[in-house]
Tab-separated table of C-alpha atoms in Angstrom:
chain	number	residue	atom	x	y	z
A	1	UNK	CA	-5.359	20.631	-32.659
A	2	UNK	CA	-7.040	23.892	-31.578
A	3	UNK	CA	-9.090	26.185	-33.964
A	4	UNK	CA	-8.965	29.010	-31.456
A	5	UNK	CA	-6.142	31.446	-31.589
A	6	UNK	CA	-5.419	34.636	-29.588
A	7	UNK	CA	-6.575	36.471	-32.775
A	8	UNK	CA	-10.058	35.110	-32.842
A	9	UNK	CA	-10.894	34.953	-29.146
A	10	UNK	CA	-13.833	36.903	-27.694
A	11	UNK	CA	-13.447	39.735	-25.258
A	12	UNK	CA	-14.702	37.312	-22.578
A	13	UNK	CA	-12.024	34.739	-23.493
A	14	UNK	CA	-9.350	37.220	-23.482
A	15	UNK	CA	-10.301	38.499	-20.024
A	16	UNK	CA	-10.423	34.870	-18.556
A	17	UNK	CA	-7.201	34.011	-20.160
A	18	UNK	CA	-5.458	37.217	-18.559
A	19	UNK	CA	-6.695	36.012	-15.210
A	20	UNK	CA	-5.096	32.603	-15.702
A	21	UNK	CA	-1.738	34.239	-17.069
A	22	UNK	CA	-1.330	36.275	-14.039
A	23	UNK	CA	-1.910	33.399	-11.554
A	24	UNK	CA	1.264	32.012	-9.903
A	25	UNK	CA	-0.473	28.846	-8.657
A	26	UNK	CA	-3.472	26.999	-10.199
A	27	UNK	CA	-5.311	24.339	-8.409
A	28	UNK	CA	-7.209	21.759	-10.671
A	29	UNK	CA	-9.898	19.681	-8.860
A	30	UNK	CA	-10.709	16.279	-10.428
A	31	UNK	CA	-12.045	13.952	-7.802
A	32	UNK	CA	-14.117	11.516	-10.116
A	33	UNK	CA	-13.141	8.125	-10.936
A	34	UNK	CA	-10.088	6.562	-12.761
A	35	UNK	CA	-11.017	7.081	-16.343
A	36	UNK	CA	-12.071	10.763	-15.611
A	37	UNK	CA	-8.509	11.312	-14.125
A	38	UNK	CA	-6.866	10.033	-17.134
A	39	UNK	CA	-9.040	12.212	-19.319
A	40	UNK	CA	-7.778	15.045	-17.335
A	41	UNK	CA	-4.134	14.609	-18.486
A	42	UNK	CA	-4.454	16.669	-21.662
A	43	UNK	CA	-6.089	19.432	-19.854
A	44	UNK	CA	-3.195	19.600	-17.327
A	45	UNK	CA	-0.687	19.290	-20.241
A	46	UNK	CA	-2.344	22.071	-22.186
A	47	UNK	CA	-2.653	24.316	-19.095
A	48	UNK	CA	0.971	23.972	-18.532
A	49	UNK	CA	1.947	24.588	-22.057
A	50	UNK	CA	0.038	27.842	-22.148
A	51	UNK	CA	1.402	28.736	-18.677
A	52	UNK	CA	4.959	27.359	-18.377
A	53	UNK	CA	5.913	29.333	-15.351
A	54	UNK	CA	2.690	28.775	-13.301
A	55	UNK	CA	2.613	26.131	-10.530
A	56	UNK	CA	-0.095	23.446	-10.900
A	57	UNK	CA	-1.457	21.371	-8.093
A	58	UNK	CA	-4.052	18.686	-8.630
A	59	UNK	CA	-6.594	17.089	-6.251
A	60	UNK	CA	-7.730	13.502	-7.331
A	61	UNK	CA	-9.554	10.882	-5.711
A	62	UNK	CA	-7.457	8.921	-3.241
A	63	UNK	CA	-5.882	5.964	-5.092
A	64	UNK	CA	-5.467	7.862	-8.309
A	65	UNK	CA	-2.508	10.002	-7.254
A	66	UNK	CA	-0.165	7.929	-9.448
A	67	UNK	CA	-1.690	9.363	-12.470
A	68	UNK	CA	0.030	12.662	-11.796
A	69	UNK	CA	2.832	11.746	-9.242
A	70	UNK	CA	5.362	11.511	-11.882
A	71	UNK	CA	4.030	13.980	-14.303
A	72	UNK	CA	6.521	16.790	-14.944
A	73	UNK	CA	3.783	19.490	-15.232
A	74	UNK	CA	2.389	18.950	-11.666
A	75	UNK	CA	3.907	20.307	-8.573
A	76	UNK	CA	1.514	18.950	-5.896
A	77	UNK	CA	-0.929	15.901	-5.992
A	78	UNK	CA	-3.346	15.692	-3.201
A	79	UNK	CA	-5.504	12.490	-2.713
A	80	UNK	CA	-9.101	13.253	-1.751
A	81	UNK	CA	-10.302	10.704	0.935
A	82	UNK	CA	-13.584	9.853	-1.020
A	83	UNK	CA	-14.467	6.831	1.019
A	84	UNK	CA	-13.747	8.235	4.439
A	85	UNK	CA	-16.021	11.326	4.107
A	86	UNK	CA	-19.010	9.287	3.625
A	87	UNK	CA	-18.898	7.745	7.027
A	88	UNK	CA	-21.592	9.868	9.026
A	89	UNK	CA	-20.299	12.444	11.456
A	90	UNK	CA	-16.833	11.270	11.318
A	91	UNK	CA	-16.917	11.632	7.611
A	92	UNK	CA	-18.031	15.317	7.851
A	93	UNK	CA	-15.159	15.973	10.238
A	94	UNK	CA	-12.897	14.331	7.836
A	95	UNK	CA	-13.992	16.573	5.014
A	96	UNK	CA	-13.613	19.679	7.118
A	97	UNK	CA	-10.053	18.646	7.925
A	98	UNK	CA	-9.291	18.105	4.208
A	99	UNK	CA	-10.769	21.467	3.333
A	100	UNK	CA	-8.048	22.909	5.764
A	101	UNK	CA	-5.515	20.951	3.936
A	102	UNK	CA	-6.777	22.382	0.676
A	103	UNK	CA	-6.581	25.970	2.176
A	104	UNK	CA	-3.001	25.333	2.902
A	105	UNK	CA	-2.195	25.098	-0.734
A	106	UNK	CA	-2.831	28.727	-1.224
A	107	UNK	CA	-3.739	28.804	-4.975
A	108	UNK	CA	-4.417	31.965	-6.774
A	109	UNK	CA	-6.883	30.307	-9.134
A	110	UNK	CA	-9.048	27.010	-8.784
A	111	UNK	CA	-10.543	25.119	-11.609
A	112	UNK	CA	-13.126	22.646	-10.836
A	113	UNK	CA	-13.763	19.695	-13.251
A	114	UNK	CA	-15.968	17.749	-10.971
A	115	UNK	CA	-19.605	19.360	-11.480
A	116	UNK	CA	-20.286	18.286	-7.859
A	117	UNK	CA	-20.827	20.007	-4.599
A	118	UNK	CA	-17.806	18.752	-2.950
A	119	UNK	CA	-15.622	20.092	-5.817
A	120	UNK	CA	-17.284	23.385	-5.424
A	121	UNK	CA	-16.652	23.492	-1.702
A	122	UNK	CA	-12.929	22.644	-2.255
A	123	UNK	CA	-12.671	25.424	-4.774
A	124	UNK	CA	-14.269	28.052	-2.480
A	125	UNK	CA	-12.381	26.977	0.580
A	126	UNK	CA	-9.159	26.844	-1.192
A	127	UNK	CA	-9.212	30.752	-0.787
A	128	UNK	CA	-8.414	31.179	-4.503
A	129	UNK	CA	-9.268	34.581	-5.615
A	130	UNK	CA	-10.626	33.312	-8.951
A	131	UNK	CA	-12.653	30.166	-9.213
A	132	UNK	CA	-13.748	28.589	-12.531
A	133	UNK	CA	-16.295	25.913	-13.463
A	134	UNK	CA	-18.739	25.029	-16.178
A	135	UNK	CA	-22.655	25.119	-15.956
A	136	UNK	CA	-23.127	21.420	-15.186
A	137	UNK	CA	-24.700	20.167	-11.964
A	138	UNK	CA	-26.689	21.946	-9.412
A	139	UNK	CA	-27.132	25.553	-10.118
A	140	UNK	CA	-26.832	26.582	-6.381
A	141	UNK	CA	-23.083	25.470	-6.511
A	142	UNK	CA	-22.384	28.113	-9.116
A	143	UNK	CA	-22.574	30.852	-6.491
A	144	UNK	CA	-19.243	29.579	-5.082
A	145	UNK	CA	-17.407	30.469	-8.381
A	146	UNK	CA	-16.239	33.681	-9.824
A	147	UNK	CA	-16.476	32.376	-13.343
A	148	UNK	CA	-19.067	29.921	-14.869
A	149	UNK	CA	-17.805	29.334	-18.273
A	150	UNK	CA	-20.637	28.274	-20.844
A	151	UNK	CA	-19.169	25.108	-22.587
A	152	UNK	CA	-20.256	24.703	-26.324
A	153	UNK	CA	-21.077	21.123	-26.631
A	154	UNK	CA	-21.522	17.781	-24.956
A	155	UNK	CA	-19.135	15.147	-26.439
A	156	UNK	CA	-16.458	12.959	-25.211
A	157	UNK	CA	-15.134	14.391	-21.975
A	158	UNK	CA	-11.538	15.055	-23.258
A	159	UNK	CA	-13.094	17.278	-26.102
A	160	UNK	CA	-15.398	18.823	-23.323
A	161	UNK	CA	-12.466	19.783	-21.365
A	162	UNK	CA	-10.605	21.070	-24.580
A	163	UNK	CA	-13.591	23.338	-25.129
A	164	UNK	CA	-13.607	24.413	-21.489
A	165	UNK	CA	-9.909	25.337	-21.798
A	166	UNK	CA	-10.392	27.423	-25.039
A	167	UNK	CA	-13.293	29.201	-23.558
A	168	UNK	CA	-11.201	30.248	-20.505
A	169	UNK	CA	-8.800	31.989	-22.967
A	170	UNK	CA	-6.178	29.476	-23.544
A	171	UNK	CA	-5.027	27.412	-26.596
A	172	UNK	CA	-5.726	23.601	-26.748
A	173	UNK	CA	-2.483	22.031	-28.217
A	174	UNK	CA	-3.171	18.250	-27.768
A	175	UNK	CA	-5.716	15.820	-26.727
A	176	UNK	CA	-3.119	13.086	-26.420
A	177	UNK	CA	-3.118	10.908	-23.273
A	178	UNK	CA	0.274	9.537	-22.304
A	179	UNK	CA	1.096	8.075	-19.019
A	180	UNK	CA	4.578	8.369	-17.413
A	181	UNK	CA	5.510	4.834	-16.357
A	182	UNK	CA	7.748	5.151	-13.359
A	183	UNK	CA	11.104	3.148	-13.091
A	184	UNK	CA	10.147	2.183	-9.552
A	185	UNK	CA	6.906	0.790	-10.771
A	186	UNK	CA	8.696	-1.383	-13.315
A	187	UNK	CA	11.127	-2.583	-10.577
A	188	UNK	CA	8.303	-3.550	-8.314
A	189	UNK	CA	6.411	-5.215	-11.149
A	190	UNK	CA	9.511	-7.366	-11.990
A	191	UNK	CA	9.381	-8.871	-8.439
A	192	UNK	CA	5.720	-9.652	-8.771
A	193	UNK	CA	5.456	-10.625	-12.488
A	194	UNK	CA	8.900	-11.531	-13.814
A	195	UNK	CA	6.998	-13.252	-16.925
A	196	UNK	CA	6.117	-9.825	-18.077
A	197	UNK	CA	9.852	-9.039	-18.764
A	198	UNK	CA	10.602	-12.306	-20.696
A	199	UNK	CA	11.853	-11.709	-24.216
A	200	UNK	CA	11.572	-13.847	-27.304
A	201	UNK	CA	8.614	-15.881	-26.183
A	202	UNK	CA	4.982	-15.493	-26.989
A	203	UNK	CA	3.301	-12.096	-27.281
A	204	UNK	CA	1.593	-10.834	-24.077
A	205	UNK	CA	-2.070	-9.963	-23.627
A	206	UNK	CA	-3.534	-8.243	-20.461
A	207	UNK	CA	-7.028	-9.193	-19.773
A	208	UNK	CA	-8.976	-7.100	-17.101
A	209	UNK	CA	-12.469	-8.607	-16.851
A	210	UNK	CA	-13.756	-6.174	-14.107
A	211	UNK	CA	-15.358	-2.762	-14.061
A	212	UNK	CA	-16.463	-0.334	-11.392
A	213	UNK	CA	-20.043	-0.501	-12.814
A	214	UNK	CA	-21.312	-4.264	-13.067
A	215	UNK	CA	-23.454	-3.418	-15.947
A	216	UNK	CA	-20.342	-2.660	-18.016
A	217	UNK	CA	-18.817	-6.142	-17.411
A	218	UNK	CA	-18.812	-8.536	-20.393
A	219	UNK	CA	-19.036	-11.530	-18.018
A	220	UNK	CA	-16.704	-14.073	-16.504
A	221	UNK	CA	-17.859	-16.845	-18.844
A	222	UNK	CA	-17.012	-14.826	-22.010
A	223	UNK	CA	-13.623	-13.825	-20.536
A	224	UNK	CA	-12.870	-17.496	-19.699
A	225	UNK	CA	-13.593	-18.647	-23.261
A	226	UNK	CA	-11.469	-15.717	-24.809
A	227	UNK	CA	-8.598	-16.527	-22.400
A	228	UNK	CA	-8.615	-20.169	-23.591
A	229	UNK	CA	-8.754	-18.948	-27.395
A	230	UNK	CA	-5.857	-16.675	-26.826
A	231	UNK	CA	-3.648	-18.810	-24.574
A	232	UNK	CA	-2.387	-21.021	-27.350
A	233	UNK	CA	-0.551	-18.214	-29.077
A	234	UNK	CA	-0.237	-15.637	-26.289
A	235	UNK	CA	0.908	-15.393	-22.694
A	236	UNK	CA	-2.270	-14.331	-20.743
A	237	UNK	CA	-1.989	-11.923	-17.759
A	238	UNK	CA	-5.265	-11.786	-15.953
A	239	UNK	CA	-5.668	-8.796	-13.754
A	240	UNK	CA	-8.230	-6.945	-11.709
A	241	UNK	CA	-8.592	-4.171	-9.046
A	242	UNK	CA	-8.402	-4.742	-5.314
A	243	UNK	CA	-12.150	-5.600	-5.043
A	244	UNK	CA	-12.215	-8.028	-7.813
A	245	UNK	CA	-10.708	-11.086	-6.680
A	246	UNK	CA	-14.028	-12.885	-6.818
A	247	UNK	CA	-14.286	-12.021	-10.688
A	248	UNK	CA	-10.854	-13.275	-11.295
A	249	UNK	CA	-11.417	-16.520	-9.429
A	250	UNK	CA	-14.626	-17.183	-11.432
A	251	UNK	CA	-12.723	-16.606	-14.712
A	252	UNK	CA	-9.987	-18.936	-13.477
A	253	UNK	CA	-12.312	-21.705	-12.363
A	254	UNK	CA	-13.691	-21.959	-16.098
A	255	UNK	CA	-10.280	-22.085	-17.819
A	256	UNK	CA	-8.902	-25.004	-19.590
A	257	UNK	CA	-5.362	-23.563	-19.653
A	258	UNK	CA	-4.106	-21.567	-16.696
A	259	UNK	CA	-2.841	-17.960	-17.338
A	260	UNK	CA	0.804	-16.990	-16.971
A	261	UNK	CA	-0.054	-14.468	-14.302
A	262	UNK	CA	-3.140	-13.660	-12.070
A	263	UNK	CA	-3.486	-10.777	-9.692
A	264	UNK	CA	-5.845	-8.375	-8.057
A	265	UNK	CA	-3.177	-6.646	-6.031
A	266	UNK	CA	-1.167	-4.534	-8.613
A	267	UNK	CA	-1.021	-0.937	-7.858
A	268	UNK	CA	-2.221	1.528	-10.514
A	269	UNK	CA	1.472	2.255	-11.394
A	270	UNK	CA	2.253	-1.445	-11.598
A	271	UNK	CA	-0.688	-2.125	-13.813
A	272	UNK	CA	0.393	0.789	-16.127
A	273	UNK	CA	4.001	-0.727	-16.162
A	274	UNK	CA	2.523	-4.066	-17.176
A	275	UNK	CA	0.512	-2.662	-19.995
A	276	UNK	CA	3.690	-0.903	-21.338
A	277	UNK	CA	5.319	-4.168	-21.542
A	278	UNK	CA	2.494	-6.142	-23.216
A	279	UNK	CA	1.311	-6.358	-26.799
A	280	UNK	CA	-2.370	-5.959	-26.316
A	281	UNK	CA	-5.017	-5.353	-23.798
A	282	UNK	CA	-8.658	-6.503	-23.625
A	283	UNK	CA	-11.232	-4.874	-21.136
A	284	UNK	CA	-14.518	-3.290	-20.591
A	285	UNK	CA	-15.720	0.375	-20.651
A	286	UNK	CA	-13.905	1.042	-17.466
A	287	UNK	CA	-11.070	3.103	-16.127
A	288	UNK	CA	-8.418	0.412	-16.805
A	289	UNK	CA	-8.799	0.515	-20.601
A	290	UNK	CA	-7.787	4.286	-20.504
A	291	UNK	CA	-4.687	3.301	-18.250
A	292	UNK	CA	-3.876	0.762	-20.769
A	293	UNK	CA	-4.319	3.017	-23.943
A	294	UNK	CA	-2.289	5.873	-22.293
A	295	UNK	CA	0.925	3.505	-22.314
A	296	UNK	CA	0.666	3.056	-26.156
A	297	UNK	CA	-0.603	-0.556	-25.911
A	298	UNK	CA	-3.130	-1.608	-28.661
A	299	UNK	CA	-6.496	-1.954	-26.785
A	300	UNK	CA	-9.625	-3.908	-27.480
A	301	UNK	CA	-12.710	-2.514	-25.815
A	302	UNK	CA	-15.962	-4.340	-25.153
A	303	UNK	CA	-18.729	-1.678	-25.114
A	304	UNK	CA	-22.399	-2.132	-24.352
A	305	UNK	CA	-24.498	0.339	-22.278
A	306	UNK	CA	-22.509	3.492	-23.321
A	307	UNK	CA	-21.154	4.419	-26.782
A	308	UNK	CA	-17.316	4.660	-27.233
A	309	UNK	CA	-17.523	8.020	-28.932
A	310	UNK	CA	-18.539	9.328	-25.333
A	311	UNK	CA	-16.331	7.239	-23.247
A	312	UNK	CA	-13.950	5.360	-25.460
A	313	UNK	CA	-10.099	5.409	-25.116
A	314	UNK	CA	-8.224	8.261	-26.864
A	315	UNK	CA	-5.918	6.499	-28.951
A	316	UNK	CA	-5.559	5.432	-32.561
A	317	UNK	CA	-4.424	2.000	-31.574
A	318	UNK	CA	-7.822	0.481	-30.560
A	319	UNK	CA	-10.605	-1.641	-31.681
A	320	UNK	CA	-13.963	-1.049	-30.094
A	321	UNK	CA	-16.523	-3.914	-30.233
A	322	UNK	CA	-20.080	-3.001	-29.528
A	323	UNK	CA	-23.602	-3.902	-30.622
A	324	UNK	CA	-26.032	-1.199	-31.133
A	325	UNK	CA	-29.177	-3.186	-31.319
A	326	UNK	CA	-31.097	-3.150	-28.035
A	327	UNK	CA	-33.530	-0.169	-28.046
A	328	UNK	CA	-32.474	0.851	-24.476
A	329	UNK	CA	-28.927	2.060	-25.682
A	330	UNK	CA	-27.314	4.335	-24.743
A	331	UNK	CA	-27.716	3.631	-21.015
A	332	UNK	CA	-26.572	5.511	-18.001
A	333	UNK	CA	-28.438	3.412	-15.415
A	334	UNK	CA	-26.865	1.231	-12.875
A	335	UNK	CA	-29.306	-1.568	-13.660
A	336	UNK	CA	-30.493	-3.261	-16.804
A	337	UNK	CA	-34.039	-2.611	-18.072
A	338	UNK	CA	-33.793	-4.828	-21.191
A	339	UNK	CA	-35.775	-8.140	-21.361
A	340	UNK	CA	-32.560	-9.936	-22.024
A	341	UNK	CA	-30.068	-8.974	-19.249
A	342	UNK	CA	-27.044	-7.106	-20.651
A	343	UNK	CA	-28.013	-8.056	-24.198
A	344	UNK	CA	-25.884	-5.188	-25.448
A	345	UNK	CA	-22.834	-7.132	-24.043
A	346	UNK	CA	-24.002	-10.683	-24.529
A	347	UNK	CA	-24.472	-10.248	-28.134
A	348	UNK	CA	-20.613	-10.067	-28.412
A	349	UNK	CA	-19.223	-13.554	-28.654
A	350	UNK	CA	-15.570	-14.564	-27.672
A	351	UNK	CA	-15.111	-16.010	-31.098
A	352	UNK	CA	-15.849	-12.574	-32.678
A	353	UNK	CA	-13.471	-10.773	-30.377
A	354	UNK	CA	-10.804	-13.461	-31.191
A	355	UNK	CA	-11.431	-12.828	-34.928
A	356	UNK	CA	-10.972	-9.113	-34.411
A	357	UNK	CA	-7.731	-9.808	-32.643
A	358	UNK	CA	-6.515	-12.107	-35.461
A	359	UNK	CA	-7.188	-9.440	-37.956
A	360	UNK	CA	-5.011	-7.008	-36.010
A	361	UNK	CA	-2.342	-9.429	-35.124
A	362	UNK	CA	-2.471	-12.042	-38.114
A	363	UNK	CA	0.893	-13.739	-37.490
A	364	UNK	CA	0.221	-14.265	-33.810
A	365	UNK	CA	-3.300	-15.765	-33.674
A	366	UNK	CA	-4.820	-19.081	-33.992
A	367	UNK	CA	-5.606	-20.044	-37.743
């Protein structure tokens, strides 16, 4: 995977690598959203493979702890109370309390992957003697680090992290993202969705119509139509996150055939367990598609504002459907500036998605 070896590293890389190799405890800070957390899995695994005797702790956004709670390379997973710290004075006090908790970890080295002020403060107040980051974000925050490593290129974030790792003097062995589905998650899911464990019936498709960014949502009407197209030959499992009950209700209200299972209350671990039991997943450019892909399921991604080469799932078992026609693409805005609202997604028709699924699963789709 890596083109960098110990023989062709620069003096700066060798010096940074020496610091990491003598560290007994490394703290990795990744408090961004769900997809970003999954993209960090290869970084952690490569760190562990380079430094098998070094303890690794990870700080993630609260709610994402399950990504690393069962990971064999991670000793501690700490949930950052992202929502609590935004609540005025009480939030500031909560953040100070959290910094004291971080201090109690006593790492020798901290690596910040957030490019944000809070991540910089966590790194600094951890008490780590060595603190690494890359030159993204406000320049003032760089003063809180001992090493600001000049990354080489902007690309998919997994490759970005791989470059960062190599420039810190380590070898990037893999970019594969695999999630460790926990037995207790499977047991819990069995009580909520026994149909997921049925054998010998129809193949199973998981549909996730929501997204943290509304602009990335394909639309309830499109998902309802696709569910009806799929339901003759597939068992449809319609799922969403804790705040997406309204989206699921709108999809269900438009269906001609009810899905086998509908839920907005599955935990992250239960959702991953469901995907591991299914045959394919369909969803937007959002965190759940990366969770699904990490379990080995075949994923169909519906992309519009952003390009999949920068934010697509890291797997060979995928089909990304996107239209690169509106002149406003790629787009990182939170609102649409095109004359036709979300034209980049509305150009994708349910029948087209169904055709792509039929091509991938010819024996299991509608003739």
